[in-house]
mmCIF file of C-alpha atoms and ligand atoms in Angstrom:
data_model
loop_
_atom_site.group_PDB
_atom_site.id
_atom_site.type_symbol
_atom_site.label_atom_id
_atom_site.label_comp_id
_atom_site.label_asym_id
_atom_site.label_seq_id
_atom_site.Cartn_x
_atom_site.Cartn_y
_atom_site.Cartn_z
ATOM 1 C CA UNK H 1 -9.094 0.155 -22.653
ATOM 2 C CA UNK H 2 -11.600 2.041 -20.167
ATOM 3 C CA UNK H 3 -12.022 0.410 -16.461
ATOM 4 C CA UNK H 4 -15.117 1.227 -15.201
ATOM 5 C CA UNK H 5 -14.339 3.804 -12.170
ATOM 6 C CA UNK H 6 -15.416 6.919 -10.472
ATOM 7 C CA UNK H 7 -15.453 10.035 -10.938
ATOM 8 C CA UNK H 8 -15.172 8.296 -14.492
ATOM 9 C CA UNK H 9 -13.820 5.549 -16.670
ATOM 10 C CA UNK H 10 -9.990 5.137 -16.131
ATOM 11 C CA UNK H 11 -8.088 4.957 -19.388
ATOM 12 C CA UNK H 12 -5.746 2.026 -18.553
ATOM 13 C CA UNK H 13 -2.665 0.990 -20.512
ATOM 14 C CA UNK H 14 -1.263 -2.422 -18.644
ATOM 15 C CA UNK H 15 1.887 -1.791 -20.118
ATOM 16 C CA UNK H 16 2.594 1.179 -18.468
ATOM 17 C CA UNK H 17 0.687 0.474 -15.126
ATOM 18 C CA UNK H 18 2.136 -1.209 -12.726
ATOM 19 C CA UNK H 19 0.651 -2.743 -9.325
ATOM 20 C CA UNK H 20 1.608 -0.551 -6.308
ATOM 21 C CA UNK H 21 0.946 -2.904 -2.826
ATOM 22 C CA UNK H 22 1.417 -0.893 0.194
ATOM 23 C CA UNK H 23 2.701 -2.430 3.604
ATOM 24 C CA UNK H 24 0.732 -5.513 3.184
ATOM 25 C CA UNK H 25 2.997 -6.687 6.307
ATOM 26 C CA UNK H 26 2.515 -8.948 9.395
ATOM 27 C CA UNK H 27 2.979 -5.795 11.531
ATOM 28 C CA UNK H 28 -0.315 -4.141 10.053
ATOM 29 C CA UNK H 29 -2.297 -7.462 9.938
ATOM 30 C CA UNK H 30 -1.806 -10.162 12.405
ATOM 31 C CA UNK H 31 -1.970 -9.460 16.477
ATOM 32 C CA UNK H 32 1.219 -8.213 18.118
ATOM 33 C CA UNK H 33 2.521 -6.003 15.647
ATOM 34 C CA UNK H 34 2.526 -2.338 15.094
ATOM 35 C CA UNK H 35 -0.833 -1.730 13.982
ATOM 36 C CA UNK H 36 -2.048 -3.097 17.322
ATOM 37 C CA UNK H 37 0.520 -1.165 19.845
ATOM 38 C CA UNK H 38 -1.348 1.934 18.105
ATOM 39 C CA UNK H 39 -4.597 0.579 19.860
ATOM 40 C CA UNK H 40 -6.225 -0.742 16.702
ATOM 41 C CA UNK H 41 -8.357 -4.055 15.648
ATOM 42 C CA UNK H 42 -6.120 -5.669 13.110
ATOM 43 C CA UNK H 43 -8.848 -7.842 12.002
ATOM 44 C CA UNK H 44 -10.397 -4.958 10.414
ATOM 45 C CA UNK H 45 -7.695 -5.124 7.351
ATOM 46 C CA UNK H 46 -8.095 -9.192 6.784
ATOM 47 C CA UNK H 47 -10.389 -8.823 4.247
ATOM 48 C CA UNK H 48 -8.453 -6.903 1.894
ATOM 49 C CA UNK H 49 -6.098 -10.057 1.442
ATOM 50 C CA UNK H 50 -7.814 -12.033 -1.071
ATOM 51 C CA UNK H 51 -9.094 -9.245 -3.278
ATOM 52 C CA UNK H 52 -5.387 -8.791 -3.462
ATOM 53 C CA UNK H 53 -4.460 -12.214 -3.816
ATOM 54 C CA UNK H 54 -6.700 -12.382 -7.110
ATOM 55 C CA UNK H 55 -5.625 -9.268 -8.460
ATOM 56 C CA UNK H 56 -1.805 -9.876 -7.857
ATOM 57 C CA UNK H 57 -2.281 -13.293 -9.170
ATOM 58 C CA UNK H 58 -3.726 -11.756 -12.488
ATOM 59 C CA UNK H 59 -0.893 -9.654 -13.190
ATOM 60 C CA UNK H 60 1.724 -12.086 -12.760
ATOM 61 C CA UNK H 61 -0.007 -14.007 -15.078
ATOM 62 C CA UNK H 62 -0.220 -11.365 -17.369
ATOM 63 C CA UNK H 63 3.627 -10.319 -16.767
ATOM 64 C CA UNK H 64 2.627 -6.579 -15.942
ATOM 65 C CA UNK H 65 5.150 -4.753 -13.716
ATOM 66 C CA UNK H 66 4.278 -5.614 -9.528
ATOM 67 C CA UNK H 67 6.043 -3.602 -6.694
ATOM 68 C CA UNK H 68 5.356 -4.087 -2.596
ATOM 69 C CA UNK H 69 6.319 -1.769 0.046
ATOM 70 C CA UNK H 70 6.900 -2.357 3.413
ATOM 71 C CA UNK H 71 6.853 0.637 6.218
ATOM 72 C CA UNK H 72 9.841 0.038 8.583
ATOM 73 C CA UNK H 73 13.547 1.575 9.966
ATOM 74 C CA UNK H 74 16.840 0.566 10.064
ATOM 75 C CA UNK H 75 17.632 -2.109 13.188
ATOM 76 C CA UNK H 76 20.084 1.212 14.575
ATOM 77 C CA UNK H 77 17.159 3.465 14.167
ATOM 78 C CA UNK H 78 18.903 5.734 12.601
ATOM 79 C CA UNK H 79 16.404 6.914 10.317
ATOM 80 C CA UNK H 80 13.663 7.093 12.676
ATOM 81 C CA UNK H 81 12.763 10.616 14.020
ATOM 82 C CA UNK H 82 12.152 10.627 17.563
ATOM 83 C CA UNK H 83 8.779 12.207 16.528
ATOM 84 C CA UNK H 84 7.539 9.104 15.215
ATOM 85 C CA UNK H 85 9.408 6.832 17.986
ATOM 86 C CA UNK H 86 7.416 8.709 21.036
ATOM 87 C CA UNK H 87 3.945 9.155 18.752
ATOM 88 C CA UNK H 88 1.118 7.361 20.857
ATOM 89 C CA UNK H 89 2.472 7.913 23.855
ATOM 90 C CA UNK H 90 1.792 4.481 24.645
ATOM 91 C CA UNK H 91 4.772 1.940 26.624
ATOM 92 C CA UNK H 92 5.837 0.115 23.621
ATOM 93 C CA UNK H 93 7.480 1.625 20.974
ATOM 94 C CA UNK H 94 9.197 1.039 17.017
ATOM 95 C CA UNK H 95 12.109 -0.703 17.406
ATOM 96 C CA UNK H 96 10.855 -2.567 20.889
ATOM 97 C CA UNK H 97 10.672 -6.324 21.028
ATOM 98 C CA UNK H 98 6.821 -7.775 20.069
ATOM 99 C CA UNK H 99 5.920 -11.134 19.374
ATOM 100 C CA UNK H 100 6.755 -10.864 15.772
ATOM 101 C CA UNK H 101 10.512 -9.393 16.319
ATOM 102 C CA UNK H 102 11.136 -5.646 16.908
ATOM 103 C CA UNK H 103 8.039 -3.801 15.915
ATOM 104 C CA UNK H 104 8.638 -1.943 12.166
ATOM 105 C CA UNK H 105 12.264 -3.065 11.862
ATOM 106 C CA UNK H 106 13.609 -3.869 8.565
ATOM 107 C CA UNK H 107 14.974 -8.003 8.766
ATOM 108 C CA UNK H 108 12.341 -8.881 11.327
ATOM 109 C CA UNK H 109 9.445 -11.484 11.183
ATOM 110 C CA UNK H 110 6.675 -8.744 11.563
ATOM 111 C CA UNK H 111 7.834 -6.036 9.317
ATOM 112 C CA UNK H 112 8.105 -8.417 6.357
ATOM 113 C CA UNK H 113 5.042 -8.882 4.327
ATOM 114 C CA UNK H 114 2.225 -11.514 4.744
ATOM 115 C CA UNK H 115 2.945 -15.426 3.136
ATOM 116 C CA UNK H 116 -0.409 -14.968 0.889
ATOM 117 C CA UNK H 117 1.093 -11.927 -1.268
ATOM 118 C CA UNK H 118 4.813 -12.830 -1.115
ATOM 119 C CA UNK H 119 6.892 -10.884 -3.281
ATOM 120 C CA UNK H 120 8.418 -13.380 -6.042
ATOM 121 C CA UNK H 121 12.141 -12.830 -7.508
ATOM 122 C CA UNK H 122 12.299 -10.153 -9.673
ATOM 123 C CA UNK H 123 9.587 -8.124 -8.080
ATOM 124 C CA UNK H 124 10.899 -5.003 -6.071
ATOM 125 C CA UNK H 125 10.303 -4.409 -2.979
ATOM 126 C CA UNK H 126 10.557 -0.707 -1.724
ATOM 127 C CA UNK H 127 11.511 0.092 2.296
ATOM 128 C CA UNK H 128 10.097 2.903 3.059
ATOM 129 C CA UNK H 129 10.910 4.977 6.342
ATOM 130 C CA UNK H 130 7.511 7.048 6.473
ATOM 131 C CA UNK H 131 3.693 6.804 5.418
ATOM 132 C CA UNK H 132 4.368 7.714 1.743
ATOM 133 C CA UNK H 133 6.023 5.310 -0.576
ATOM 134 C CA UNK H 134 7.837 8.277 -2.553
ATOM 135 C CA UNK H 135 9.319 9.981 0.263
ATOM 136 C CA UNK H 136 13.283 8.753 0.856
ATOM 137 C CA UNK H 137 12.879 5.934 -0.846
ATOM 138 C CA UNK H 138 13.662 4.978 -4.699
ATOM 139 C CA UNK H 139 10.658 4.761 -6.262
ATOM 140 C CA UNK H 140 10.201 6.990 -8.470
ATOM 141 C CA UNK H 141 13.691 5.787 -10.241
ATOM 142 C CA UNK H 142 12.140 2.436 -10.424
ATOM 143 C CA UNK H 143 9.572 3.572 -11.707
ATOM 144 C CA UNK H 144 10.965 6.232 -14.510
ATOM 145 C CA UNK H 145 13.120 3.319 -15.812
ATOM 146 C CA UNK H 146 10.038 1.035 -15.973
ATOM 147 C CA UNK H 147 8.301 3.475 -18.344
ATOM 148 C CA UNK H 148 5.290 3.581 -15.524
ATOM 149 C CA UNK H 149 2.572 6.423 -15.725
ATOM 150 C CA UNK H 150 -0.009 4.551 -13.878
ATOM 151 C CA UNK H 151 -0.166 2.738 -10.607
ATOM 152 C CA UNK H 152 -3.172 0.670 -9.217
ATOM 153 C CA UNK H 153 -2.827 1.423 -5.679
ATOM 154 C CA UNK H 154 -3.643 -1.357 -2.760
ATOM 155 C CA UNK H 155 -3.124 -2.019 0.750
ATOM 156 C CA UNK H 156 -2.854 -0.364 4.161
ATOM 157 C CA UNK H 157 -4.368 1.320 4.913
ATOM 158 C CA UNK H 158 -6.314 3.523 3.251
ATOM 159 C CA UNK H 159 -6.443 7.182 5.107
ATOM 160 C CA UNK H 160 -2.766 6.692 6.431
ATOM 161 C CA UNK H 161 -0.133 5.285 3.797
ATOM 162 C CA UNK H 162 -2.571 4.313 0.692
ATOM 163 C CA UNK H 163 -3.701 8.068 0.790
ATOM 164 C CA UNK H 164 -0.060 9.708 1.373
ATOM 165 C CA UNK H 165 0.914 7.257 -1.851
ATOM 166 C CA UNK H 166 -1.721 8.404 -3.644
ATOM 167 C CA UNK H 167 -1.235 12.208 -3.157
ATOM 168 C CA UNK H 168 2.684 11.893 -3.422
ATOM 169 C CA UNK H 169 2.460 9.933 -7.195
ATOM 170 C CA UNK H 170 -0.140 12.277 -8.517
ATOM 171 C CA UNK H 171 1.783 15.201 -7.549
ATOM 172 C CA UNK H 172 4.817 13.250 -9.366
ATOM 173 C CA UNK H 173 2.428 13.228 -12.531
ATOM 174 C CA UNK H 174 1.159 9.787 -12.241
ATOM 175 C CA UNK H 175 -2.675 8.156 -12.202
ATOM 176 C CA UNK H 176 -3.225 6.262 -9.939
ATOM 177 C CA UNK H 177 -6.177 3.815 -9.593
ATOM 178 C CA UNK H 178 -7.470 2.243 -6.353
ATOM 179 C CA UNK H 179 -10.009 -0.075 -6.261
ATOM 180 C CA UNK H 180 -11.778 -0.072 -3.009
ATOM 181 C CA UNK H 181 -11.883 -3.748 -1.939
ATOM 182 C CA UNK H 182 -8.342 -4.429 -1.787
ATOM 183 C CA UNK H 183 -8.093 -1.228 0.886
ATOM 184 C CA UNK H 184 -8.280 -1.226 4.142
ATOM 185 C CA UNK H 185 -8.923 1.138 6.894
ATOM 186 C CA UNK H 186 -9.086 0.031 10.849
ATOM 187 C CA UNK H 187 -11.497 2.741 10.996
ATOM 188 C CA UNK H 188 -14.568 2.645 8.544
ATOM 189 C CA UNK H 189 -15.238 5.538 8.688
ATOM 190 C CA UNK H 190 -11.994 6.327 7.406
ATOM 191 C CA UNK H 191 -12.321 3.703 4.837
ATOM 192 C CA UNK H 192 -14.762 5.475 3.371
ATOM 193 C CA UNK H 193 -13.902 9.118 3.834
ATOM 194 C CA UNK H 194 -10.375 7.915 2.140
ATOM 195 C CA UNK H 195 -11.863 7.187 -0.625
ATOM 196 C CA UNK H 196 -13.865 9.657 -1.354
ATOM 197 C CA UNK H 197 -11.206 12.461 -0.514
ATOM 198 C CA UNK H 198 -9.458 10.490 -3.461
ATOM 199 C CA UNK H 199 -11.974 10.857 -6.424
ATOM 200 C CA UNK H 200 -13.672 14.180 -5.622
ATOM 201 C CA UNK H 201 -13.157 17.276 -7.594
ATOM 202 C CA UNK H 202 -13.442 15.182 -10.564
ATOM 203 C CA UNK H 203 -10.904 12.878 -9.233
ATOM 204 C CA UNK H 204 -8.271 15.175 -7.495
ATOM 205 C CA UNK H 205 -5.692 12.485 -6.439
ATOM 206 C CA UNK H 206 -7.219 9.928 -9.071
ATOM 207 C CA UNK H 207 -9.785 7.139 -9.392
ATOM 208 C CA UNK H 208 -11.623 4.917 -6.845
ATOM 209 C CA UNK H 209 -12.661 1.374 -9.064
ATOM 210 C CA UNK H 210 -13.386 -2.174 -7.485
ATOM 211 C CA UNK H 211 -11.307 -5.117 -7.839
ATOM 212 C CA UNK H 212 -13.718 -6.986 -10.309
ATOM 213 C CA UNK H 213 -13.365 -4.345 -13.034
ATOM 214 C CA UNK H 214 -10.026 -4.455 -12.699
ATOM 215 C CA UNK H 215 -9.927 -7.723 -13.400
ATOM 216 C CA UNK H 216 -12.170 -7.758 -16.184
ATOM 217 C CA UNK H 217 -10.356 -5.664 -18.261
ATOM 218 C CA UNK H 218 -6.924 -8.140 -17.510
ATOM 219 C CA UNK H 219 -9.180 -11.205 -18.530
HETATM 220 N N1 TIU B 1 -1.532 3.472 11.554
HETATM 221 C C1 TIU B 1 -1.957 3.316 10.315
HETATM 222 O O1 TIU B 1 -3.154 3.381 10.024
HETATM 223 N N2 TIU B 1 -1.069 3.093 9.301
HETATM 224 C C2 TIU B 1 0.287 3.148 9.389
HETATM 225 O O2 TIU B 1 0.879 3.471 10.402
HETATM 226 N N3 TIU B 1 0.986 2.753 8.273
HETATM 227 C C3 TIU B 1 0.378 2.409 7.062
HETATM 228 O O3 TIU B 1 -0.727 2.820 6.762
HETATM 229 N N4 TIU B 1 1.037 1.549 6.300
#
């Protein structure tokens, strides 16, 4: 089966595809969280939430293989380099309190992921301490055991964590496939610029698609 997609059709087999959801978390997309200490309009990422409602609802009704991420540390800090803890220079930092618990740690209410794409039972969820899902976490594993070669890649946001994904699976041997509407950037000129760096060169990291054709091809 062929989803329509640049730089051309992606050959998908459900089976062995499963849907990748980065860091769809409070701390990224409502006010207060970590996404806004770095100086940025979280209301710029809102729209990605129903594209990825519908698609997420799709393959659970289809019983296709789902996993979320969420970025975060370790309430100790422990495995948070001090690089990342100082980054911004700004006067609140990872690990400080925030309206939503201490911003990007693990247990608290703004590092877990928004109510509209829950994780159900049986659905794994993958901590991850930096901006690529692959790195110190077990993901590939998961993935190996699965039988997964193919990931459809959404989330937040695009240039940052969707892109370090991206260039981490296909390096891993996997294609990925990221359809545009259910990414989001708080910069749209990243947005866009994310995407593209994605499917040039004949698709160097993999394919850019939109939601619908997705869809279509799971009707
Ligand atoms: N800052 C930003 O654009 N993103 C992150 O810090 N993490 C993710 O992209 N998840």
């Amino acid at each position: 089966m062929t989803i329509e997609a640049e730089p051309y059709g992606f050959d998908f087999a459900p089976g062995q595809c499963a849907l990748l959801i980065i860091d769809m978390q409070r701390d990224f997309l409502e006010p207060g969280g970590f996404g806004e200490m770095l100086g940025n309009d979280v209301s710029q990422l809102r729209r990605t939430i129903e594209p990825n409602r519908q698609l997420l609802a799709r393959w659970r009704e289809r019983g296709l293989q789902v996993i979320h991420t969420r970025e975060g540390h370790r309430p100790d800090l422990t495995d948070l380099p001090g690089a990342k803890r100082v980054r911004g220079g700004g006067k609140v930092q990872i690990g400080d309190r925030g309206p939503m618990g201490r911003i990007l740690v693990r247990g608290e209410p703004g590092h877990d992921i928004i109510p509209e794409l829950y994780p159900l039972p049986g659905e794994p969820v993958v901590d991850k301490p930096g901006k690529g899902a692959f790195w110190s976490t077990d993901l590939h594993a998961i993935l190996q055991h699965r039988g997964i070669r193919q990931l459809v890649v959404t989330g937040v946001t695009t240039e940052v964590c969707v892109n370090t994904t991206v260039r981490e699976a296909n390096d891993r041997g996997y294609d990925c496939l990221v359809p545009e509407d259910c990414v989001g950037s708080y910069f749209p000129e990243f947005q866009e610029m994310g995407l593209k760096m994605i499917k040039a060169q004949g698709g160097i990291f993999g394919w850019v698609t939109h939601s619908t054709h997705v869809l279509a091809a799971l009707k």
